[in-house]
Amino acid sequence: MDVKPKMAIASDHAGLDLKNKIIKFLQEAGQPVSDLGTHNQDSVDYPDYGIAVAQAVSEGKIERGILICGTGIGMSIVANKFPGVRAALCHDPFTAEVSRRHNDANVLVLGGRVLEEKMALEIVRLWLATGFDGGRHARRLAKIDGIEKNVRRRT
Ligand code: RB5
């Protein structure tokens, strides 16, 4: 893993086991990562943890984030509320790779109750190793930035 972006990870209780496995995997790969919780199996509200990572990405405090809840759906909904956040819910290596190449995803979202450990770690590895293709995809991302600007102007 050559690229070492500034990263944070968070999960709710349903993503805790997978979060801990991913942290170990990243540490072994020499990739620093801040663990923003949750830290035990007590039932918590996934938005609280999704906000912590997505806000840090949105404010430029970190470059990449990983979020895990049971399905990944709740965390995706939360993260994509934040300007500049492009959160991708990935279930396999193909979606992980394309989320980087085409969408320049800066937050990876995983379902702790969906993925086997081996698949999840392969997704993380590939997601961190893959770059953005740019070109026509940059034009499309600029249109997404335009949506954010228009929505903010109207509120
Ligand atoms: C928690 O039970 C579950 O609803 C949550 O982890 C997530 O799957 C929400 O989208």
PDB file of C-alpha atoms and ligand atoms in Angstrom:
ATOM      1  CA  MET A   1       0.000   0.000   0.000  1.00  0.00           C
ATOM      2  CA  ASP A   2       1.936   3.043  -1.256  1.00  0.00           C
ATOM      3  CA  VAL A   3      -0.549   5.849  -0.578  1.00  0.00           C
ATOM      4  CA  LYS A   4      -1.008   6.753   3.074  1.00  0.00           C
ATOM      5  CA  PRO A   5      -3.838   9.264   3.344  1.00  0.00           C
ATOM      6  CA  LYS A   6      -4.956  10.758   6.643  1.00  0.00           C
ATOM      7  CA  MET A   7      -7.810   8.466   7.672  1.00  0.00           C
ATOM      8  CA  ALA A   8     -10.492   7.857  10.269  1.00  0.00           C
ATOM      9  CA  ILE A   9     -12.877   4.957  10.814  1.00  0.00           C
ATOM     10  CA  ALA A  10     -16.083   4.592  12.821  1.00  0.00           C
ATOM     11  CA  SER A  11     -18.943   2.144  13.235  1.00  0.00           C
ATOM     12  CA  ASP A  12     -22.039   1.482  15.262  1.00  0.00           C
ATOM     13  CA  HIS A  13     -22.414  -1.682  17.370  1.00  0.00           C
ATOM     14  CA  ALA A  14     -23.364  -3.719  14.269  1.00  0.00           C
ATOM     15  CA  GLY A  15     -20.087  -2.793  12.597  1.00  0.00           C
ATOM     16  CA  LEU A  16     -17.809  -3.017  15.633  1.00  0.00           C
ATOM     17  CA  ASP A  17     -16.288  -6.464  14.967  1.00  0.00           C
ATOM     18  CA  LEU A  18     -15.511  -5.645  11.354  1.00  0.00           C
ATOM     19  CA  LYS A  19     -14.148  -2.213  12.330  1.00  0.00           C
ATOM     20  CA  ASN A  20     -11.654  -3.819  14.718  1.00  0.00           C
ATOM     21  CA  LYS A  21     -10.523  -6.268  12.016  1.00  0.00           C
ATOM     22  CA  ILE A  22     -10.056  -3.435   9.527  1.00  0.00           C
ATOM     23  CA  ILE A  23      -8.052  -1.376  12.023  1.00  0.00           C
ATOM     24  CA  LYS A  24      -5.720  -4.352  12.617  1.00  0.00           C
ATOM     25  CA  PHE A  25      -5.391  -4.861   8.849  1.00  0.00           C
ATOM     26  CA  LEU A  26      -4.566  -1.176   8.275  1.00  0.00           C
ATOM     27  CA  GLN A  27      -2.058  -1.069  11.124  1.00  0.00           C
ATOM     28  CA  GLU A  28      -0.298  -4.141   9.742  1.00  0.00           C
ATOM     29  CA  ALA A  29      -0.188  -2.413   6.339  1.00  0.00           C
ATOM     30  CA  GLY A  30       1.397   0.693   7.930  1.00  0.00           C
ATOM     31  CA  GLN A  31      -1.672   2.843   7.281  1.00  0.00           C
ATOM     32  CA  PRO A  32      -2.424   5.142  10.260  1.00  0.00           C
ATOM     33  CA  VAL A  33      -6.124   5.429  11.110  1.00  0.00           C
ATOM     34  CA  SER A  34      -8.008   7.284  13.887  1.00  0.00           C
ATOM     35  CA  ASP A  35     -10.702   5.188  15.557  1.00  0.00           C
ATOM     36  CA  LEU A  36     -13.697   7.465  16.263  1.00  0.00           C
ATOM     37  CA  GLY A  37     -15.766   4.717  17.922  1.00  0.00           C
ATOM     38  CA  THR A  38     -17.942   3.004  18.867  1.00  0.00           C
ATOM     39  CA  HIS A  39     -15.773   1.039  21.289  1.00  0.00           C
ATOM     40  CA  ASN A  40     -18.119  -1.583  22.748  1.00  0.00           C
ATOM     41  CA  GLN A  41     -21.188  -3.661  21.854  1.00  0.00           C
ATOM     42  CA  ASP A  42     -23.732  -1.309  23.505  1.00  0.00           C
ATOM     43  CA  SER A  43     -26.460  -0.300  21.067  1.00  0.00           C
ATOM     44  CA  VAL A  44     -25.758   3.186  19.650  1.00  0.00           C
ATOM     45  CA  ASP A  45     -27.177   5.431  16.915  1.00  0.00           C
ATOM     46  CA  TYR A  46     -25.178   5.123  13.688  1.00  0.00           C
ATOM     47  CA  PRO A  47     -25.643   8.827  12.708  1.00  0.00           C
ATOM     48  CA  ASP A  48     -23.526   9.916  15.686  1.00  0.00           C
ATOM     49  CA  TYR A  49     -20.558   7.931  14.341  1.00  0.00           C
ATOM     50  CA  GLY A  50     -21.207   8.627  10.695  1.00  0.00           C
ATOM     51  CA  ILE A  51     -21.247  12.356  11.412  1.00  0.00           C
ATOM     52  CA  ALA A  52     -17.854  12.187  13.164  1.00  0.00           C
ATOM     53  CA  VAL A  53     -16.074  10.792  10.101  1.00  0.00           C
ATOM     54  CA  ALA A  54     -18.075  12.577   7.380  1.00  0.00           C
ATOM     55  CA  GLN A  55     -17.660  15.977   9.042  1.00  0.00           C
ATOM     56  CA  ALA A  56     -13.889  15.467   9.291  1.00  0.00           C
ATOM     57  CA  VAL A  57     -13.738  14.624   5.559  1.00  0.00           C
ATOM     58  CA  SER A  58     -16.018  17.515   4.653  1.00  0.00           C
ATOM     59  CA  GLU A  59     -13.868  19.970   6.624  1.00  0.00           C
ATOM     60  CA  GLY A  60     -10.643  18.621   5.106  1.00  0.00           C
ATOM     61  CA  LYS A  61      -9.312  17.354   8.457  1.00  0.00           C
ATOM     62  CA  ILE A  62      -8.864  13.882   6.963  1.00  0.00           C
ATOM     63  CA  GLU A  63      -8.635  12.685   3.357  1.00  0.00           C
ATOM     64  CA  ARG A  64     -10.406   9.337   3.628  1.00  0.00           C
ATOM     65  CA  GLY A  65     -12.928   7.690   5.906  1.00  0.00           C
ATOM     66  CA  ILE A  66     -14.388   4.246   6.476  1.00  0.00           C
ATOM     67  CA  LEU A  67     -17.848   3.773   8.011  1.00  0.00           C
ATOM     68  CA  ILE A  68     -19.528   0.526   9.001  1.00  0.00           C
ATOM     69  CA  CYS A  69     -23.043  -0.222  10.205  1.00  0.00           C
ATOM     70  CA  GLY A  70     -25.133  -3.371   9.830  1.00  0.00           C
ATOM     71  CA  THR A  71     -26.066  -2.903   6.169  1.00  0.00           C
ATOM     72  CA  GLY A  72     -23.958   0.157   5.320  1.00  0.00           C
ATOM     73  CA  ILE A  73     -27.130   1.901   4.180  1.00  0.00           C
ATOM     74  CA  GLY A  74     -27.654   4.155   7.199  1.00  0.00           C
ATOM     75  CA  MET A  75     -24.014   5.276   7.244  1.00  0.00           C
ATOM     76  CA  SER A  76     -24.192   6.028   3.488  1.00  0.00           C
ATOM     77  CA  ILE A  77     -27.263   8.200   3.925  1.00  0.00           C
ATOM     78  CA  VAL A  78     -25.601  10.136   6.757  1.00  0.00           C
ATOM     79  CA  ALA A  79     -22.224  10.618   5.101  1.00  0.00           C
ATOM     80  CA  ASN A  80     -23.617  11.847   1.789  1.00  0.00           C
ATOM     81  CA  LYS A  81     -25.406  14.738   3.539  1.00  0.00           C
ATOM     82  CA  PHE A  82     -22.019  16.442   4.004  1.00  0.00           C
ATOM     83  CA  PRO A  83     -20.647  18.771   1.301  1.00  0.00           C
ATOM     84  CA  GLY A  84     -17.667  17.289  -0.492  1.00  0.00           C
ATOM     85  CA  VAL A  85     -18.272  13.802   0.837  1.00  0.00           C
ATOM     86  CA  ARG A  86     -18.599  11.066  -1.761  1.00  0.00           C
ATOM     87  CA  ALA A  87     -19.487   7.998   0.257  1.00  0.00           C
ATOM     88  CA  ALA A  88     -19.679   4.658  -1.550  1.00  0.00           C
ATOM     89  CA  LEU A  89     -21.376   1.567  -0.162  1.00  0.00           C
ATOM     90  CA  CYS A  90     -19.327  -1.295  -1.582  1.00  0.00           C
ATOM     91  CA  HIS A  91     -20.127  -4.994  -1.463  1.00  0.00           C
ATOM     92  CA  ASP A  92     -17.374  -6.441  -3.660  1.00  0.00           C
ATOM     93  CA  PRO A  93     -14.005  -5.629  -5.267  1.00  0.00           C
ATOM     94  CA  PHE A  94     -15.649  -4.333  -8.471  1.00  0.00           C
ATOM     95  CA  THR A  95     -17.725  -1.673  -6.710  1.00  0.00           C
ATOM     96  CA  ALA A  96     -14.746  -0.766  -4.497  1.00  0.00           C
ATOM     97  CA  GLU A  97     -12.440  -0.236  -7.475  1.00  0.00           C
ATOM     98  CA  VAL A  98     -14.971   1.668  -9.580  1.00  0.00           C
ATOM     99  CA  SER A  99     -15.984   3.871  -6.636  1.00  0.00           C
ATOM    100  CA  ARG A 100     -12.422   5.170  -6.686  1.00  0.00           C
ATOM    101  CA  ARG A 101     -11.810   5.240 -10.448  1.00  0.00           C
ATOM    102  CA  HIS A 102     -15.129   6.838 -11.444  1.00  0.00           C
ATOM    103  CA  ASN A 103     -16.547   8.485  -8.296  1.00  0.00           C
ATOM    104  CA  ASP A 104     -13.348   9.482  -6.453  1.00  0.00           C
ATOM    105  CA  ALA A 105     -15.091   8.161  -3.330  1.00  0.00           C
ATOM    106  CA  ASN A 106     -13.533   9.602  -0.192  1.00  0.00           C
ATOM    107  CA  VAL A 107     -15.598   7.548   2.260  1.00  0.00           C
ATOM    108  CA  LEU A 108     -15.907   3.765   2.008  1.00  0.00           C
ATOM    109  CA  VAL A 109     -19.036   2.317   3.600  1.00  0.00           C
ATOM    110  CA  LEU A 110     -19.364  -1.358   4.496  1.00  0.00           C
ATOM    111  CA  GLY A 111     -22.098  -3.578   5.898  1.00  0.00           C
ATOM    112  CA  GLY A 112     -20.854  -5.438   8.946  1.00  0.00           C
ATOM    113  CA  ARG A 113     -23.796  -7.846   8.702  1.00  0.00           C
ATOM    114  CA  VAL A 114     -23.344  -8.291   4.959  1.00  0.00           C
ATOM    115  CA  LEU A 115     -19.653  -8.980   4.362  1.00  0.00           C
ATOM    116  CA  GLU A 116     -17.342 -11.820   5.295  1.00  0.00           C
ATOM    117  CA  GLU A 117     -14.045 -10.624   6.793  1.00  0.00           C
ATOM    118  CA  LYS A 118     -11.923 -11.766   3.835  1.00  0.00           C
ATOM    119  CA  MET A 119     -14.099  -9.907   1.319  1.00  0.00           C
ATOM    120  CA  ALA A 120     -14.232  -6.773   3.495  1.00  0.00           C
ATOM    121  CA  LEU A 121     -10.441  -6.619   3.819  1.00  0.00           C
ATOM    122  CA  GLU A 122      -9.982  -7.115   0.078  1.00  0.00           C
ATOM    123  CA  ILE A 123     -12.426  -4.249  -0.538  1.00  0.00           C
ATOM    124  CA  VAL A 124     -10.481  -1.991   1.837  1.00  0.00           C
ATOM    125  CA  ARG A 125      -7.125  -2.938   0.275  1.00  0.00           C
ATOM    126  CA  LEU A 126      -8.333  -2.260  -3.252  1.00  0.00           C
ATOM    127  CA  TRP A 127     -10.179   0.928  -2.325  1.00  0.00           C
ATOM    128  CA  LEU A 128      -7.000   2.402  -0.832  1.00  0.00           C
ATOM    129  CA  ALA A 129      -4.784   1.252  -3.681  1.00  0.00           C
ATOM    130  CA  THR A 130      -6.936   2.615  -6.532  1.00  0.00           C
ATOM    131  CA  GLY A 131      -6.730   6.149  -7.934  1.00  0.00           C
ATOM    132  CA  PHE A 132      -9.255   8.435  -9.619  1.00  0.00           C
ATOM    133  CA  ASP A 133      -9.376   8.242 -13.432  1.00  0.00           C
ATOM    134  CA  GLY A 134     -10.324  11.931 -13.877  1.00  0.00           C
ATOM    135  CA  GLY A 135     -11.356  13.023 -17.400  1.00  0.00           C
ATOM    136  CA  ARG A 136     -15.090  12.628 -18.048  1.00  0.00           C
ATOM    137  CA  HIS A 137     -15.529  11.473 -14.460  1.00  0.00           C
ATOM    138  CA  ALA A 138     -14.187  14.793 -13.155  1.00  0.00           C
ATOM    139  CA  ARG A 139     -16.818  16.597 -15.246  1.00  0.00           C
ATOM    140  CA  ARG A 140     -19.523  14.463 -13.624  1.00  0.00           C
ATOM    141  CA  LEU A 141     -18.215  15.124 -10.130  1.00  0.00           C
ATOM    142  CA  ALA A 142     -18.245  18.864 -10.902  1.00  0.00           C
ATOM    143  CA  LYS A 143     -21.983  18.506 -11.588  1.00  0.00           C
ATOM    144  CA  ILE A 144     -22.424  16.945  -8.146  1.00  0.00           C
ATOM    145  CA  ASP A 145     -20.529  19.895  -6.616  1.00  0.00           C
ATOM    146  CA  GLY A 146     -22.983  22.118  -8.508  1.00  0.00           C
ATOM    147  CA  ILE A 147     -25.940  20.381  -6.842  1.00  0.00           C
ATOM    148  CA  GLU A 148     -24.416  21.045  -3.413  1.00  0.00           C
ATOM    149  CA  LYS A 149     -23.862  24.728  -4.213  1.00  0.00           C
ATOM    150  CA  ASN A 150     -27.417  25.182  -5.564  1.00  0.00           C
ATOM    151  CA  VAL A 151     -28.998  23.452  -2.582  1.00  0.00           C
ATOM    152  CA  ARG A 152     -27.004  25.593  -0.154  1.00  0.00           C
ATOM    153  CA  ARG A 153     -27.982  28.769  -2.019  1.00  0.00           C
ATOM    154  CA  ARG A 154     -31.683  27.893  -1.617  1.00  0.00           C
ATOM    155  CA  THR A 155     -31.511  27.087   2.132  1.00  0.00           C
TER     156      THR A 155
HETATM  157  C1  RB5 B   1     -28.626  -1.291  13.691  1.00  0.00           C
HETATM  158  O1  RB5 B   1     -29.457  -2.303  14.144  1.00  0.00           O
HETATM  159  C2  RB5 B   1     -28.802  -1.108  12.179  1.00  0.00           C
HETATM  160  O2  RB5 B   1     -30.036  -0.552  11.901  1.00  0.00           O
HETATM  161  C3  RB5 B   1     -27.681  -0.269  11.628  1.00  0.00           C
HETATM  162  O3  RB5 B   1     -26.452  -0.867  11.910  1.00  0.00           O
HETATM  163  C4  RB5 B   1     -27.657  -0.039  10.115  1.00  0.00           C
HETATM  164  O4  RB5 B   1     -27.765  -1.258   9.428  1.00  0.00           O
HETATM  165  C5  RB5 B   1     -28.519   1.014   9.592  1.00  0.00           C
HETATM  166  O5  RB5 B   1     -28.574   1.282   8.391  1.00  0.00           O
END
